[in-house]
Amino acid sequence: MDFDPPETVRPLLDRIETFVADHVMPAEADVLERGFAAATPQLAELRGKCKEAGLWGPQLPRELGGLGLGLVEHGLVSERLGRSPLGHYVFGCQAPDAGNIEILHKYGTPAQKARWLEPLARGDIRSCFSMTEPENPGSNPTILSCAARKDGIDYVIDGHKWFTSAADGSAFAIVMAVTNPDAPPHARASMIIVPTDTPGFELVRNIKIMGDEGSGYGTHAEIWYRGCRVPETNRLGAEGAGFLIAQERLGPGRIHHCMRWIGICERVFDTLCRHITRRKIDDEKTLATRQIAQAWVAEARADIDASRLMVLQAAWTIEKKGFSMARDQVSLIKFFVANVMLKVVDRAIQLHGALGITSDTILAHYYVHERGARIYDGPDEVHKMVVAKRILARYASEDAR
Ligand SMILES: Cc1cc2nc3c(=O)[nH]c(=O)nc-3n(C[C@H](O)[C@H](O)[C@H](O)COP(=O)(O)OP(=O)(O)OC[C@H]3O[C@@H](n4cnc5c(N)ncnc54)[C@H](O)[C@@H]3O)c2cc1C
């Protein structure tokens, strides 16, 4: 078994690492201070440089102007990009656009592709994905109140959503709405494209996340859809196929998130190790001489390396054997890596002392903006339950043998 990145992708990884270090990281402090909306021109310039360097859209199919990487290759890229909070955005593979691009590419009609997919893939517009509702459990998304009623050749959508990430400034939302209320739970909803300038689309507020409401791309919105009328041709895929398509969106999406989190871990690990090898705790000795700090360094190294192997194995399984063979692996990495990341960030903050909770390092940004990792795309508890049930069912069936 070869644990080195494939020869085909290694030079690309080197170029991406250099680009992130030379162009993206130097812009970070300024962009995060000003917020995404104010920094959009600066980010557009960086995206231009990324395109000139031939690095745009690592996961995008070649016909959409991207590099056409497979899941394992893109996973390796995603780790490099995750070392900066701007990495995925600058390279055109940020959530939720990356997932929307995937489903538009697979299910979009030629007209939907021309109007929405192509400008999205070029980075000319942004999009959002609107499924979760404040009144219903997002962890069981078959329970939805948002409804799309047929009226002639149109749908009329009424519903209340929240945590629609990046809605502020998006050109359109892909909305999950009930179209077939009498069907079985997993066949009730459809995905419908709603341009954000549709009458009745009301962005109520950007929800504050631990005190920060963000701006532009870096937001999570509460939205009312009040009698939003869109043509039936805006439906993505078959009527009632919303959950099926959502599942397809989530599989690779979890690999991308996990590899991004490993990138965050590596960045934080560097920050931690640099700090403790320099910070004197008495006249002579640094923090790095203390056993507790050494133990945390060793534990972090083991946890990060284990995470990477698990995620790459899951990506490999999806690529070689299909998503259905990787279900358990994907659930395992989703909660395991999210917890590794948050533990590494928390310990790094602890070892930085007061400095750790200031904005003078990257740590506080991650502490605030990555806590959601244990909640979105399936909370920890749901993934654990699902995996455990499958494992235990295999043991339970032993009695029948
Ligand atoms: C940063 C962030 C970004 C997001 N972006 C988007 C987006 O772009 N679009 C979108 O539609 N949604 C988005 N979401 C919403 C996300 O999908 C939901 O928050 C998630 O599905 C959980 O739903 P909920 O918040 O309603 O929690 P609930 O379903 O109310 O669950 C609350 C808690 O209950 C526990 N729990 C739930 N079910 C079980 C169970 N079966 N067994 C044991 N414990 C359980 C878990 O601890 C869970 O965290 C985002 C969320 C976050 C935090």
PDB file of C-alpha atoms in Angstrom, residues 112-313:
ATOM      1  CA  GLN A 112     -30.800  25.429 -15.676  1.00  0.00           C
ATOM      2  CA  LYS A 113     -27.172  24.710 -16.464  1.00  0.00           C
ATOM      3  CA  ALA A 114     -26.853  27.693 -18.770  1.00  0.00           C
ATOM      4  CA  ARG A 115     -28.564  30.072 -16.367  1.00  0.00           C
ATOM      5  CA  TRP A 116     -27.252  28.889 -12.985  1.00  0.00           C
ATOM      6  CA  LEU A 117     -24.525  26.270 -13.203  1.00  0.00           C
ATOM      7  CA  GLU A 118     -22.143  27.949 -15.637  1.00  0.00           C
ATOM      8  CA  PRO A 119     -21.927  31.352 -13.887  1.00  0.00           C
ATOM      9  CA  LEU A 120     -21.702  29.549 -10.539  1.00  0.00           C
ATOM     10  CA  ALA A 121     -18.802  27.396 -11.724  1.00  0.00           C
ATOM     11  CA  ARG A 122     -17.024  30.532 -13.031  1.00  0.00           C
ATOM     12  CA  GLY A 123     -17.491  32.206  -9.636  1.00  0.00           C
ATOM     13  CA  ASP A 124     -19.550  35.029 -11.163  1.00  0.00           C
ATOM     14  CA  ILE A 125     -22.473  34.361  -8.804  1.00  0.00           C
ATOM     15  CA  ARG A 126     -22.998  32.621  -5.471  1.00  0.00           C
ATOM     16  CA  SER A 127     -25.773  30.331  -4.253  1.00  0.00           C
ATOM     17  CA  CYS A 128     -27.200  28.821  -1.080  1.00  0.00           C
ATOM     18  CA  PHE A 129     -29.025  25.708   0.078  1.00  0.00           C
ATOM     19  CA  SER A 130     -32.207  26.207   2.090  1.00  0.00           C
ATOM     20  CA  MET A 131     -33.433  23.123   3.907  1.00  0.00           C
ATOM     21  CA  THR A 132     -33.361  23.580   7.702  1.00  0.00           C
ATOM     22  CA  GLU A 133     -36.356  25.157   9.435  1.00  0.00           C
ATOM     23  CA  PRO A 134     -36.411  26.737  12.893  1.00  0.00           C
ATOM     24  CA  GLU A 135     -39.678  25.011  13.844  1.00  0.00           C
ATOM     25  CA  ASN A 136     -38.585  21.488  12.814  1.00  0.00           C
ATOM     26  CA  PRO A 137     -35.660  19.161  13.665  1.00  0.00           C
ATOM     27  CA  GLY A 138     -32.968  19.577  11.042  1.00  0.00           C
ATOM     28  CA  SER A 139     -31.538  16.235  12.157  1.00  0.00           C
ATOM     29  CA  ASN A 140     -34.673  14.598  10.765  1.00  0.00           C
ATOM     30  CA  PRO A 141     -35.195  16.616   7.590  1.00  0.00           C
ATOM     31  CA  THR A 142     -38.119  14.496   6.393  1.00  0.00           C
ATOM     32  CA  ILE A 143     -40.139  16.710   8.748  1.00  0.00           C
ATOM     33  CA  LEU A 144     -40.543  19.921   6.752  1.00  0.00           C
ATOM     34  CA  SER A 145     -43.267  22.584   6.804  1.00  0.00           C
ATOM     35  CA  CYS A 146     -42.110  24.558   3.750  1.00  0.00           C
ATOM     36  CA  ALA A 147     -44.502  23.667   0.930  1.00  0.00           C
ATOM     37  CA  ALA A 148     -44.465  24.195  -2.832  1.00  0.00           C
ATOM     38  CA  ARG A 149     -48.009  24.222  -4.197  1.00  0.00           C
ATOM     39  CA  LYS A 150     -48.619  23.653  -7.908  1.00  0.00           C
ATOM     40  CA  ASP A 151     -50.453  26.513  -9.617  1.00  0.00           C
ATOM     41  CA  GLY A 152     -50.688  25.980 -13.368  1.00  0.00           C
ATOM     42  CA  ILE A 153     -47.140  25.760 -14.655  1.00  0.00           C
ATOM     43  CA  ASP A 154     -45.716  27.364 -11.508  1.00  0.00           C
ATOM     44  CA  TYR A 155     -44.842  26.415  -7.948  1.00  0.00           C
ATOM     45  CA  VAL A 156     -45.847  28.785  -5.173  1.00  0.00           C
ATOM     46  CA  ILE A 157     -43.527  28.348  -2.189  1.00  0.00           C
ATOM     47  CA  ASP A 158     -44.351  29.233   1.392  1.00  0.00           C
ATOM     48  CA  GLY A 159     -42.011  28.445   4.246  1.00  0.00           C
ATOM     49  CA  HIS A 160     -39.645  29.568   6.973  1.00  0.00           C
ATOM     50  CA  LYS A 161     -35.979  28.547   6.812  1.00  0.00           C
ATOM     51  CA  TRP A 162     -32.889  29.310   8.791  1.00  0.00           C
ATOM     52  CA  PHE A 163     -29.193  28.598   8.713  1.00  0.00           C
ATOM     53  CA  THR A 164     -29.241  29.086   4.963  1.00  0.00           C
ATOM     54  CA  SER A 165     -25.488  29.653   4.769  1.00  0.00           C
ATOM     55  CA  ALA A 166     -24.150  32.336   2.416  1.00  0.00           C
ATOM     56  CA  ALA A 167     -27.664  33.488   1.378  1.00  0.00           C
ATOM     57  CA  ASP A 168     -26.641  37.132   1.760  1.00  0.00           C
ATOM     58  CA  GLY A 169     -25.560  38.162  -1.757  1.00  0.00           C
ATOM     59  CA  SER A 170     -26.500  34.843  -3.365  1.00  0.00           C
ATOM     60  CA  ALA A 171     -28.181  34.879  -6.779  1.00  0.00           C
ATOM     61  CA  PHE A 172     -30.367  31.885  -6.002  1.00  0.00           C
ATOM     62  CA  ALA A 173     -31.332  29.384  -3.345  1.00  0.00           C
ATOM     63  CA  ILE A 174     -31.971  25.693  -3.835  1.00  0.00           C
ATOM     64  CA  VAL A 175     -34.992  25.230  -1.586  1.00  0.00           C
ATOM     65  CA  MET A 176     -36.173  21.939  -0.160  1.00  0.00           C
ATOM     66  CA  ALA A 177     -39.987  22.081  -0.127  1.00  0.00           C
ATOM     67  CA  VAL A 178     -42.801  19.555   0.259  1.00  0.00           C
ATOM     68  CA  THR A 179     -44.439  18.908  -3.110  1.00  0.00           C
ATOM     69  CA  ASN A 180     -45.986  15.484  -2.398  1.00  0.00           C
ATOM     70  CA  PRO A 181     -47.389  15.610   1.163  1.00  0.00           C
ATOM     71  CA  ASP A 182     -49.134  12.221   0.863  1.00  0.00           C
ATOM     72  CA  ALA A 183     -46.059  10.301  -0.324  1.00  0.00           C
ATOM     73  CA  PRO A 184     -43.812   8.272   2.064  1.00  0.00           C
ATOM     74  CA  PRO A 185     -41.567  10.600   4.146  1.00  0.00           C
ATOM     75  CA  HIS A 186     -38.484  10.288   1.903  1.00  0.00           C
ATOM     76  CA  ALA A 187     -40.455  11.053  -1.262  1.00  0.00           C
ATOM     77  CA  ARG A 188     -42.346  14.153  -0.094  1.00  0.00           C
ATOM     78  CA  ALA A 189     -39.920  16.939  -0.912  1.00  0.00           C
ATOM     79  CA  SER A 190     -38.386  18.394  -4.056  1.00  0.00           C
ATOM     80  CA  MET A 191     -35.513  20.766  -4.683  1.00  0.00           C
ATOM     81  CA  ILE A 192     -36.549  23.992  -6.362  1.00  0.00           C
ATOM     82  CA  ILE A 193     -34.358  26.824  -7.608  1.00  0.00           C
ATOM     83  CA  VAL A 194     -35.566  30.171  -6.283  1.00  0.00           C
ATOM     84  CA  PRO A 195     -33.784  33.305  -7.527  1.00  0.00           C
ATOM     85  CA  THR A 196     -33.265  35.612  -4.554  1.00  0.00           C
ATOM     86  CA  ASP A 197     -34.920  38.523  -6.399  1.00  0.00           C
ATOM     87  CA  THR A 198     -38.215  36.566  -6.582  1.00  0.00           C
ATOM     88  CA  PRO A 199     -41.027  38.591  -4.969  1.00  0.00           C
ATOM     89  CA  GLY A 200     -41.738  37.059  -1.550  1.00  0.00           C
ATOM     90  CA  PHE A 201     -38.091  36.058  -0.883  1.00  0.00           C
ATOM     91  CA  GLU A 202     -37.353  37.822   2.389  1.00  0.00           C
ATOM     92  CA  LEU A 203     -33.948  37.603   4.020  1.00  0.00           C
ATOM     93  CA  VAL A 204     -34.987  38.399   7.601  1.00  0.00           C
ATOM     94  CA  ARG A 205     -31.526  38.581   9.169  1.00  0.00           C
ATOM     95  CA  ASN A 206     -28.057  37.172   9.241  1.00  0.00           C
ATOM     96  CA  ILE A 207     -28.126  35.102  12.423  1.00  0.00           C
ATOM     97  CA  LYS A 208     -25.394  35.974  14.912  1.00  0.00           C
ATOM     98  CA  ILE A 209     -23.036  33.052  15.504  1.00  0.00           C
ATOM     99  CA  MET A 210     -21.554  33.447  18.981  1.00  0.00           C
ATOM    100  CA  GLY A 211     -22.008  37.190  18.612  1.00  0.00           C
ATOM    101  CA  ASP A 212     -20.819  37.525  15.003  1.00  0.00           C
ATOM    102  CA  GLU A 213     -23.393  38.067  12.253  1.00  0.00           C
ATOM    103  CA  GLY A 214     -20.760  38.076   9.505  1.00  0.00           C
ATOM    104  CA  SER A 215     -21.377  39.536   6.048  1.00  0.00           C
ATOM    105  CA  GLY A 216     -21.783  38.363   2.454  1.00  0.00           C
ATOM    106  CA  TYR A 217     -20.469  34.848   1.922  1.00  0.00           C
ATOM    107  CA  GLY A 218     -19.678  34.447   5.615  1.00  0.00           C
ATOM    108  CA  THR A 219     -23.271  34.398   6.916  1.00  0.00           C
ATOM    109  CA  HIS A 220     -26.145  32.123   7.946  1.00  0.00           C
ATOM    110  CA  ALA A 221     -29.551  33.607   7.142  1.00  0.00           C
ATOM    111  CA  GLU A 222     -33.103  33.345   8.380  1.00  0.00           C
ATOM    112  CA  ILE A 223     -35.414  33.498   5.365  1.00  0.00           C
ATOM    113  CA  TRP A 224     -39.153  33.663   4.776  1.00  0.00           C
ATOM    114  CA  TYR A 225     -40.498  32.415   1.459  1.00  0.00           C
ATOM    115  CA  ARG A 226     -43.903  34.084   1.197  1.00  0.00           C
ATOM    116  CA  GLY A 227     -45.819  33.060  -1.878  1.00  0.00           C
ATOM    117  CA  CYS A 228     -42.618  32.829  -3.967  1.00  0.00           C
ATOM    118  CA  ARG A 229     -43.763  31.965  -7.482  1.00  0.00           C
ATOM    119  CA  VAL A 230     -41.295  30.171  -9.754  1.00  0.00           C
ATOM    120  CA  PRO A 231     -41.897  28.133 -12.911  1.00  0.00           C
ATOM    121  CA  GLU A 232     -42.129  24.371 -12.582  1.00  0.00           C
ATOM    122  CA  THR A 233     -39.040  24.205 -14.803  1.00  0.00           C
ATOM    123  CA  ASN A 234     -37.038  25.453 -11.787  1.00  0.00           C
ATOM    124  CA  ARG A 235     -37.431  22.070 -10.087  1.00  0.00           C
ATOM    125  CA  LEU A 236     -34.180  20.126  -9.921  1.00  0.00           C
ATOM    126  CA  GLY A 237     -34.640  16.460 -10.749  1.00  0.00           C
ATOM    127  CA  ALA A 238     -37.864  14.538 -10.396  1.00  0.00           C
ATOM    128  CA  GLU A 239     -40.731  15.603  -8.176  1.00  0.00           C
ATOM    129  CA  GLY A 240     -40.273  14.017  -4.737  1.00  0.00           C
ATOM    130  CA  ALA A 241     -36.577  13.276  -5.372  1.00  0.00           C
ATOM    131  CA  GLY A 242     -35.318  15.983  -2.993  1.00  0.00           C
ATOM    132  CA  PHE A 243     -33.954  13.624  -0.331  1.00  0.00           C
ATOM    133  CA  LEU A 244     -32.340  11.328  -2.815  1.00  0.00           C
ATOM    134  CA  ILE A 245     -30.489  14.263  -4.342  1.00  0.00           C
ATOM    135  CA  ALA A 246     -29.665  15.655  -0.875  1.00  0.00           C
ATOM    136  CA  GLN A 247     -28.013  12.345   0.059  1.00  0.00           C
ATOM    137  CA  GLU A 248     -25.832  12.514  -3.049  1.00  0.00           C
ATOM    138  CA  ARG A 249     -24.871  16.069  -2.137  1.00  0.00           C
ATOM    139  CA  LEU A 250     -23.921  15.095   1.412  1.00  0.00           C
ATOM    140  CA  GLY A 251     -21.642  12.081   0.705  1.00  0.00           C
ATOM    141  CA  PRO A 252     -18.767  13.838  -1.086  1.00  0.00           C
ATOM    142  CA  GLY A 253     -19.542  17.009   0.901  1.00  0.00           C
ATOM    143  CA  ARG A 254     -18.624  15.248   4.146  1.00  0.00           C
ATOM    144  CA  ILE A 255     -15.288  14.127   2.670  1.00  0.00           C
ATOM    145  CA  HIS A 256     -14.561  17.721   1.590  1.00  0.00           C
ATOM    146  CA  HIS A 257     -15.479  19.091   5.040  1.00  0.00           C
ATOM    147  CA  CYS A 258     -13.408  16.462   6.871  1.00  0.00           C
ATOM    148  CA  MET A 259     -10.307  17.122   4.766  1.00  0.00           C
ATOM    149  CA  ARG A 260     -10.802  20.869   5.249  1.00  0.00           C
ATOM    150  CA  TRP A 261     -10.933  20.236   9.008  1.00  0.00           C
ATOM    151  CA  ILE A 262      -7.678  18.293   8.806  1.00  0.00           C
ATOM    152  CA  GLY A 263      -6.150  21.333   7.102  1.00  0.00           C
ATOM    153  CA  ILE A 264      -7.396  23.419  10.019  1.00  0.00           C
ATOM    154  CA  CYS A 265      -5.859  20.905  12.452  1.00  0.00           C
ATOM    155  CA  GLU A 266      -2.479  21.162  10.712  1.00  0.00           C
ATOM    156  CA  ARG A 267      -2.570  24.952  10.791  1.00  0.00           C
ATOM    157  CA  VAL A 268      -3.502  24.952  14.471  1.00  0.00           C
ATOM    158  CA  PHE A 269      -0.873  22.294  15.239  1.00  0.00           C
ATOM    159  CA  ASP A 270       1.816  24.503  13.659  1.00  0.00           C
ATOM    160  CA  THR A 271       0.562  27.511  15.611  1.00  0.00           C
ATOM    161  CA  LEU A 272       0.547  25.512  18.864  1.00  0.00           C
ATOM    162  CA  CYS A 273       4.018  24.013  18.411  1.00  0.00           C
ATOM    163  CA  ARG A 274       5.571  27.352  17.406  1.00  0.00           C
ATOM    164  CA  HIS A 275       4.029  29.053  20.412  1.00  0.00           C
ATOM    165  CA  ILE A 276       5.031  26.534  23.070  1.00  0.00           C
ATOM    166  CA  THR A 277       8.600  26.226  21.806  1.00  0.00           C
ATOM    167  CA  ARG A 278       9.010  30.000  22.247  1.00  0.00           C
ATOM    168  CA  ARG A 279       6.873  30.903  25.252  1.00  0.00           C
ATOM    169  CA  LYS A 280       9.001  31.013  28.401  1.00  0.00           C
ATOM    170  CA  ILE A 281       7.255  29.946  31.580  1.00  0.00           C
ATOM    171  CA  ASP A 282      10.232  30.771  33.799  1.00  0.00           C
ATOM    172  CA  ASP A 283      13.638  32.309  33.253  1.00  0.00           C
ATOM    173  CA  GLU A 284      14.909  29.418  31.202  1.00  0.00           C
ATOM    174  CA  LYS A 285      12.291  26.920  30.210  1.00  0.00           C
ATOM    175  CA  THR A 286       9.611  27.072  27.582  1.00  0.00           C
ATOM    176  CA  LEU A 287       6.109  25.653  27.774  1.00  0.00           C
ATOM    177  CA  ALA A 288       7.286  22.885  25.463  1.00  0.00           C
ATOM    178  CA  THR A 289       9.298  21.393  28.342  1.00  0.00           C
ATOM    179  CA  ARG A 290       6.116  20.619  30.282  1.00  0.00           C
ATOM    180  CA  GLN A 291       4.776  17.112  30.151  1.00  0.00           C
ATOM    181  CA  ILE A 292       1.144  18.152  29.714  1.00  0.00           C
ATOM    182  CA  ALA A 293       2.033  20.216  26.643  1.00  0.00           C
ATOM    183  CA  GLN A 294       4.125  17.365  25.245  1.00  0.00           C
ATOM    184  CA  ALA A 295       1.259  14.916  25.801  1.00  0.00           C
ATOM    185  CA  TRP A 296      -1.161  17.227  23.984  1.00  0.00           C
ATOM    186  CA  VAL A 297       1.257  17.589  21.073  1.00  0.00           C
ATOM    187  CA  ALA A 298       1.641  13.799  20.781  1.00  0.00           C
ATOM    188  CA  GLU A 299      -2.096  13.193  21.117  1.00  0.00           C
ATOM    189  CA  ALA A 300      -2.903  15.835  18.511  1.00  0.00           C
ATOM    190  CA  ARG A 301      -0.386  14.343  16.090  1.00  0.00           C
ATOM    191  CA  ALA A 302      -1.880  10.870  16.508  1.00  0.00           C
ATOM    192  CA  ASP A 303      -5.473  12.132  16.214  1.00  0.00           C
ATOM    193  CA  ILE A 304      -4.765  14.178  13.082  1.00  0.00           C
ATOM    194  CA  ASP A 305      -2.885  11.380  11.346  1.00  0.00           C
ATOM    195  CA  ALA A 306      -5.593   8.864  12.233  1.00  0.00           C
ATOM    196  CA  SER A 307      -8.236  11.275  10.904  1.00  0.00           C
ATOM    197  CA  ARG A 308      -6.468  11.688   7.577  1.00  0.00           C
ATOM    198  CA  LEU A 309      -6.157   7.941   7.064  1.00  0.00           C
ATOM    199  CA  MET A 310      -9.835   7.407   7.908  1.00  0.00           C
ATOM    200  CA  VAL A 311     -11.047  10.136   5.573  1.00  0.00           C
ATOM    201  CA  LEU A 312      -8.870   9.055   2.660  1.00  0.00           C
ATOM    202  CA  GLN A 313     -10.023   5.489   3.143  1.00  0.00           C
TER     203      GLN A 313
END
